[in-house]
C-alpha cells in the first residue's frame, strides 16, 4: 500500500489576540492534515478562525501554541526570516482583493515573485510569458490592473501565484469580488492547477466554490467541527 504524503500536519494549534482588557481565542487547539495534491476548502462563519489559520499555514503569522509541520519540517516557531524564505519558495497566494500593484503592468506584477527569488532576467521573461499564456491573459501583458476587468485581474493574480511553481496555493475567497461567470472561470483554473499536482487550500463562504474541492473542513470558534469528503 502506497503511503500518502502529508504536506501540512497541524496539531493542537493555538492563536490568541490580546489587548489590555480582553483576550480573544482565534484558534483553540485546532488539528488538521492536508495531503500533497489535495484540494481542501475551509468554511465557517465570520470570526471562526479561517483567515488566522490561512495566515499561519502561509507562514505570515506564528502560532502561540501547538505544532505546524510543513513537508516534514516543524516550523511553528521559525523566525520571521526563516518563514519568509520557506514561504517564497513553496507557497503562492490568491486573495479576494487581487492585491496587484497598480503602478506595475500585468507582466511586471507576475514577474515580481521571480525577482524576489533571484531568477535570472532571461528566465523570468520565459516563465512569465508561459504563465500569462496559460492563464489566457498574454494579450494584456502591457496593461495596468485598473485597465482590466475583475476576472482578468484575478487571472493575473493566479498567474503571479503560480509563476514560481509553488507546491501549495492558498486562496482566500478567490471569487469574492467576481460575478458568477468569472467566478466559475477562476474555480476551473484552480481545479486545473490542482489536477496538475498543486496542493490547494481555499477559504470560502461559497458552498458552490467548496464543491470544487476534494474535502471541506468546517470551523467554528477556532475548532474543526466537521469534515465532508466530496465525491
Coordinates of C-alpha atoms in Angstrom, one line a residue:
X1 CA 0.0 0.0 0.0
X2 CA 1.4 3.4 -1.0
X3 CA 1.7 5.8 1.9
X4 CA 0.0 9.2 1.2
X5 CA 2.4 12.0 1.9
X6 CA 1.3 14.8 4.1
X7 CA 2.1 18.4 3.1
X8 CA 0.6 20.0 6.2
X9 CA 0.1 18.5 9.7
X10 CA -1.3 20.8 12.3
X11 CA -1.7 19.6 15.9
X12 CA -3.3 21.5 18.8
X13 CA -2.7 24.8 17.1
X14 CA -3.5 27.9 19.3
X15 CA -3.6 31.6 18.5
X16 CA -4.6 34.4 20.8
X17 CA -5.1 38.1 20.3
X18 CA -4.7 40.2 23.4
X19 CA -5.5 43.7 24.4
X20 CA -5.2 45.3 27.9
X21 CA -8.8 44.3 28.6
X22 CA -9.6 41.2 26.6
X23 CA -8.1 38.0 25.2
X24 CA -9.7 36.6 22.1
X25 CA -9.1 32.9 21.2
X26 CA -8.8 32.7 17.4
X27 CA -7.6 29.1 17.2
X28 CA -8.4 26.7 20.0
X29 CA -6.2 23.5 19.9
X30 CA -7.1 23.0 16.2
X31 CA -5.8 19.9 14.4
X32 CA -5.9 19.0 10.7
X33 CA -3.9 17.5 7.9
X34 CA -3.6 18.2 4.2
X35 CA -2.0 15.6 1.8
X36 CA 0.1 16.5 -1.1
X37 CA -2.1 17.1 -4.2
X38 CA -5.3 17.7 -2.2
X39 CA -7.8 20.5 -2.9
X40 CA -9.2 21.4 0.5
X41 CA -11.9 24.1 1.3
X42 CA -12.1 25.7 4.7
X43 CA -15.5 27.1 5.6
X44 CA -17.2 28.6 8.7
X45 CA -18.9 31.8 9.9
X46 CA -17.0 35.1 10.1
X47 CA -14.7 35.2 13.1
X48 CA -14.3 31.4 13.4
X49 CA -10.6 31.5 12.7
X50 CA -10.4 30.8 8.9
X51 CA -8.2 33.7 8.0
X52 CA -6.0 33.2 11.1
X53 CA -5.5 29.6 10.1
X54 CA -4.6 30.6 6.5
X55 CA -2.1 33.2 7.7
X56 CA -0.3 30.5 9.8
X57 CA -0.4 27.9 7.0
X58 CA 1.0 30.6 4.7
X59 CA 3.8 31.4 7.3
X60 CA 2.6 35.0 7.5
X61 CA 2.0 34.6 11.2
X62 CA 3.3 32.5 14.1
X63 CA 1.0 30.4 16.4
X64 CA 1.0 30.8 20.1
X65 CA 1.0 27.1 20.8
X66 CA 0.8 23.7 19.1
X67 CA 2.7 22.2 16.1
X68 CA 2.8 23.0 12.4
X69 CA 4.8 20.6 10.2
X70 CA 5.2 21.6 6.6
X71 CA 6.7 18.9 4.3
X72 CA 8.1 17.1 7.2
X73 CA 9.7 20.1 8.9
X74 CA 8.4 21.7 12.2
X75 CA 8.1 25.4 11.6
X76 CA 5.7 26.6 14.3
X77 CA 8.4 28.7 15.9
X78 CA 10.6 29.5 13.0
X79 CA 12.0 33.1 12.9
X80 CA 10.2 35.5 10.6
X81 CA 13.2 35.4 8.2
X82 CA 13.2 31.6 8.0
X83 CA 9.5 31.6 7.4
X84 CA 9.8 34.2 4.7
X85 CA 12.5 32.2 2.9
X86 CA 10.5 29.0 3.1
X87 CA 7.3 30.8 2.0
X88 CA 8.6 32.4 -1.1
X89 CA 10.0 29.1 -2.5
X90 CA 6.9 27.0 -1.7
X91 CA 3.7 29.0 -1.4
X92 CA 1.6 31.1 -3.8
X93 CA -1.3 33.4 -2.6
X94 CA -4.6 34.3 -4.3
X95 CA -6.6 37.0 -2.5
X96 CA -10.2 38.2 -2.8
X97 CA -9.0 41.8 -3.5
X98 CA -6.4 40.6 -6.1
X99 CA -3.6 42.6 -4.3
X100 CA -2.0 43.7 -7.6
X101 CA 0.3 46.7 -7.7
X102 CA -1.4 49.5 -9.7
X103 CA 1.9 51.1 -10.8
X104 CA 3.1 47.9 -12.4
X105 CA 2.0 46.3 -15.7
X106 CA 0.5 42.8 -15.8
X107 CA 3.9 41.4 -16.9
X108 CA 5.7 43.3 -14.0
X109 CA 3.1 42.1 -11.4
X110 CA 3.6 38.5 -12.4
X111 CA 7.4 38.9 -12.6
X112 CA 7.7 40.2 -9.1
X113 CA 8.0 36.8 -7.2
X114 CA 10.7 35.7 -9.6
X115 CA 12.7 38.8 -8.8
X116 CA 12.3 38.1 -5.1
X117 CA 13.7 34.6 -5.5
X118 CA 16.6 35.7 -7.7
X119 CA 15.6 34.2 -11.1
X120 CA 17.8 35.5 -13.9
X121 CA 16.2 38.1 -16.3
X122 CA 16.0 35.9 -19.4
X123 CA 14.5 33.1 -17.5
X124 CA 12.0 35.5 -15.9
X125 CA 10.7 36.6 -19.3
X126 CA 10.2 33.0 -20.4
X127 CA 8.4 31.9 -17.3
X128 CA 6.1 35.0 -17.1
X129 CA 5.2 34.6 -20.8
X130 CA 4.4 30.9 -20.3
X131 CA 2.1 31.5 -17.3
X132 CA 0.4 34.5 -19.0
X133 CA -0.3 32.3 -22.0
X134 CA -1.6 29.5 -19.8
X135 CA -3.9 32.0 -18.0
X136 CA -5.1 33.4 -21.3
X137 CA -4.0 36.9 -20.4
X138 CA -1.0 37.4 -22.6
X139 CA -2.8 40.0 -24.7
X140 CA -3.0 42.2 -21.6
X141 CA 0.7 41.9 -20.6
X142 CA 1.4 45.7 -21.0
X143 CA -1.9 46.8 -19.4
X144 CA -2.2 48.1 -15.8
X145 CA -4.5 46.5 -13.3
X146 CA -7.1 49.3 -13.4
X147 CA -7.4 48.7 -17.2
X148 CA -8.6 45.1 -16.5
X149 CA -11.9 43.6 -15.5
X150 CA -12.2 41.9 -12.1
X151 CA -12.0 38.5 -13.8
X152 CA -8.9 39.5 -15.7
X153 CA -7.3 40.9 -12.5
X154 CA -7.8 37.6 -10.7
X155 CA -6.3 35.7 -13.7
X156 CA -3.2 37.9 -13.3
X157 CA -3.2 37.3 -9.5
X158 CA -3.3 33.5 -10.1
X159 CA -0.5 33.8 -12.7
X160 CA 1.6 35.7 -10.1
X161 CA 0.8 33.0 -7.5
X162 CA 1.9 30.1 -9.8
X163 CA 4.9 31.6 -11.7
X164 CA 7.3 30.3 -9.1
X165 CA 5.8 26.8 -9.4
X166 CA 4.8 26.6 -5.7
X167 CA 3.9 23.3 -4.0
X168 CA 1.0 25.0 -2.3
X169 CA -1.5 27.7 -3.3
X170 CA -3.5 29.4 -0.6
X171 CA -6.7 31.1 -1.9
X172 CA -8.7 33.5 0.4
X173 CA -12.2 34.0 -1.0
X174 CA -10.8 33.9 -4.6
X175 CA -14.2 34.6 -6.2
X176 CA -15.5 37.0 -3.6
X177 CA -15.3 40.1 -5.8
X178 CA -16.4 38.4 -9.1
X179 CA -19.7 37.7 -10.8
X180 CA -20.7 34.1 -11.2
X181 CA -19.3 33.6 -14.7
X182 CA -15.9 35.0 -13.8
X183 CA -16.0 33.1 -10.5
X184 CA -16.6 29.8 -12.2
X185 CA -13.7 30.5 -14.6
X186 CA -11.4 31.1 -11.6
X187 CA -12.5 27.9 -9.9
X188 CA -11.9 26.0 -13.1
X189 CA -8.3 27.5 -13.3
X190 CA -7.7 26.4 -9.7
X191 CA -9.1 22.9 -10.4
X192 CA -6.8 22.6 -13.5
X193 CA -3.8 23.6 -11.4
X194 CA -4.7 21.0 -8.7
X195 CA -5.1 18.3 -11.4
X196 CA -1.5 19.1 -12.5
X197 CA -0.3 18.4 -8.9
X198 CA -0.5 21.7 -7.0
X199 CA -2.0 21.4 -3.5
X200 CA -4.7 24.0 -2.8
X201 CA -6.2 25.2 0.5
X202 CA -9.0 27.6 -0.1
X203 CA -11.0 29.7 2.4
X204 CA -14.5 30.4 1.1
X205 CA -18.1 31.3 2.2
X206 CA -19.4 29.8 -1.0
X207 CA -20.9 26.3 -0.9
X208 CA -20.8 26.4 -4.7
X209 CA -17.0 27.0 -4.8
X210 CA -16.4 24.5 -2.0
X211 CA -17.8 21.7 -4.2
X212 CA -14.8 22.0 -6.4
X213 CA -12.6 20.7 -3.6
X214 CA -11.9 17.1 -2.5
X215 CA -12.7 17.9 1.1
X216 CA -14.5 20.6 3.2
X217 CA -13.2 21.4 6.7
X218 CA -15.8 23.4 8.7
X219 CA -14.6 25.5 11.6
X220 CA -16.4 27.0 14.5
X221 CA -14.9 29.0 17.3
X222 CA -11.4 28.0 16.3
X223 CA -12.1 24.3 16.2
X224 CA -12.6 21.8 13.4
X225 CA -16.2 20.8 13.8
X226 CA -16.8 18.5 10.8
X227 CA -15.2 17.3 7.6
X228 CA -17.0 16.5 4.4
X229 CA -15.4 14.3 1.7
X230 CA -16.5 15.4 -1.8
X231 CA -17.2 12.7 -4.3

